[in-house]
Amino acid sequence: MTHRYRISSRIRFTLFVVLVILLITTCANFALGLNTANSATYIEYTQVEVMSGDTLWSIAETYMDDDSDIRRSVYELCKINDITASQLQAGMTLLVPVN
């Protein structure tokens, strides 16, 4: 004699299935160690005085890695120093990451 279960509320059943899948995913995440955070990398900076005729592009070319994207390097310089390219003036001191 087999007893068949009847789903009385599709919404409750769907919610139950979603919660079970979420629980299984969370447990698998913890079990596999996917929740471990990487430690922050230490970035060393150097101070560079802006000379007449310098641009963010030329400073980035001088101090950044050869294999890095120059546009990304200019963006990072602007972000680190809280400036835009138009605000760059001779005599300013910029923090430049040393790679």
Tab-separated table of C-alpha atoms in Angstrom:
chain	number	residue	atom	x	y	z
A	1	MET	CA	0.000	0.000	0.000
A	2	THR	CA	1.684	3.196	-1.172
A	3	HIS	CA	0.757	6.545	0.173
A	4	ARG	CA	1.047	9.456	-2.233
A	5	TYR	CA	1.651	12.920	-0.892
A	6	ARG	CA	-0.299	15.759	-2.384
A	7	ILE	CA	1.161	19.277	-2.579
A	8	SER	CA	-1.455	21.558	-1.086
A	9	SER	CA	0.380	24.840	-1.650
A	10	ARG	CA	2.756	25.301	-4.567
A	11	ILE	CA	4.160	28.506	-3.098
A	12	ARG	CA	5.115	26.827	0.191
A	13	PHE	CA	6.623	23.871	-1.662
A	14	THR	CA	8.647	26.161	-3.963
A	15	LEU	CA	9.852	28.206	-0.994
A	16	PHE	CA	10.851	25.009	0.804
A	17	VAL	CA	12.837	23.762	-2.210
A	18	VAL	CA	14.609	27.125	-2.603
A	19	LEU	CA	15.530	27.201	1.088
A	20	VAL	CA	16.860	23.630	0.969
A	21	ILE	CA	18.999	24.463	-2.079
A	22	LEU	CA	20.276	27.608	-0.354
A	23	LEU	CA	21.117	25.628	2.784
A	24	ILE	CA	22.961	22.953	0.799
A	25	THR	CA	24.910	25.623	-1.120
A	26	THR	CA	25.887	27.409	2.097
A	27	CYS	CA	27.015	24.182	3.759
A	28	ALA	CA	29.045	23.212	0.686
A	29	ASN	CA	30.635	26.665	0.678
A	30	PHE	CA	31.799	26.301	4.271
A	31	ALA	CA	32.859	22.688	3.805
A	32	LEU	CA	34.989	23.475	0.766
A	33	GLY	CA	36.522	26.561	2.357
A	34	LEU	CA	35.355	28.956	-0.328
A	35	ASN	CA	34.606	31.581	2.293
A	36	THR	CA	38.235	32.196	3.220
A	37	ALA	CA	39.367	35.716	2.555
A	38	ASN	CA	42.725	36.480	1.076
A	39	SER	CA	44.942	38.713	3.111
A	40	ALA	CA	45.423	42.194	1.811
A	41	THR	CA	48.611	42.679	-0.090
A	42	TYR	CA	51.033	45.250	1.175
A	43	ILE	CA	51.575	48.037	-1.336
A	44	GLU	CA	54.639	50.215	-1.016
A	45	TYR	CA	54.415	53.821	-2.201
A	46	THR	CA	56.983	56.389	-3.171
A	47	GLN	CA	56.556	60.151	-3.266
A	48	VAL	CA	57.100	61.809	-6.614
A	49	GLU	CA	57.329	65.556	-7.093
A	50	VAL	CA	55.614	66.712	-10.262
A	51	MET	CA	57.925	68.692	-12.511
A	52	SER	CA	56.927	71.146	-15.223
A	53	GLY	CA	55.766	69.214	-18.286
A	54	ASP	CA	54.934	66.021	-16.381
A	55	THR	CA	51.621	64.331	-17.064
A	56	LEU	CA	49.885	61.512	-15.243
A	57	TRP	CA	50.575	59.398	-18.309
A	58	SER	CA	54.346	60.046	-18.190
A	59	ILE	CA	54.498	59.440	-14.433
A	60	ALA	CA	52.569	56.187	-14.830
A	61	GLU	CA	54.917	55.078	-17.639
A	62	THR	CA	57.957	55.793	-15.468
A	63	TYR	CA	56.880	54.141	-12.215
A	64	MET	CA	54.451	51.365	-13.158
A	65	ASP	CA	55.115	47.815	-14.351
A	66	ASP	CA	55.850	47.348	-18.029
A	67	ASP	CA	53.131	44.719	-18.369
A	68	SER	CA	50.371	46.785	-16.730
A	69	ASP	CA	47.793	48.741	-18.710
A	70	ILE	CA	48.806	52.410	-18.758
A	71	ARG	CA	45.180	53.568	-18.605
A	72	ARG	CA	44.619	51.496	-15.476
A	73	SER	CA	47.799	52.928	-13.966
A	74	VAL	CA	46.667	56.507	-14.640
A	75	TYR	CA	43.281	55.692	-13.092
A	76	GLU	CA	45.006	54.283	-9.989
A	77	LEU	CA	47.210	57.381	-9.683
A	78	CYS	CA	44.130	59.607	-9.827
A	79	LYS	CA	42.294	57.470	-7.288
A	80	ILE	CA	45.202	57.210	-4.831
A	81	ASN	CA	45.929	60.944	-4.925
A	82	ASP	CA	42.296	62.083	-5.242
A	83	ILE	CA	43.008	64.214	-8.299
A	84	THR	CA	42.041	64.475	-11.945
A	85	ALA	CA	44.415	64.987	-14.852
A	86	SER	CA	43.442	68.654	-15.077
A	87	GLN	CA	44.380	69.247	-11.419
A	88	LEU	CA	48.000	68.118	-11.888
A	89	GLN	CA	50.422	71.001	-11.311
A	90	ALA	CA	54.183	71.349	-11.065
A	91	GLY	CA	55.350	71.144	-7.457
A	92	MET	CA	52.657	68.710	-6.337
A	93	THR	CA	53.738	65.567	-4.520
A	94	LEU	CA	52.058	62.355	-5.653
A	95	LEU	CA	51.980	58.943	-4.028
A	96	VAL	CA	52.938	56.353	-6.628
A	97	PRO	CA	52.762	52.601	-5.989
A	98	VAL	CA	56.107	50.844	-6.353
A	99	ASN	CA	55.811	47.443	-7.999
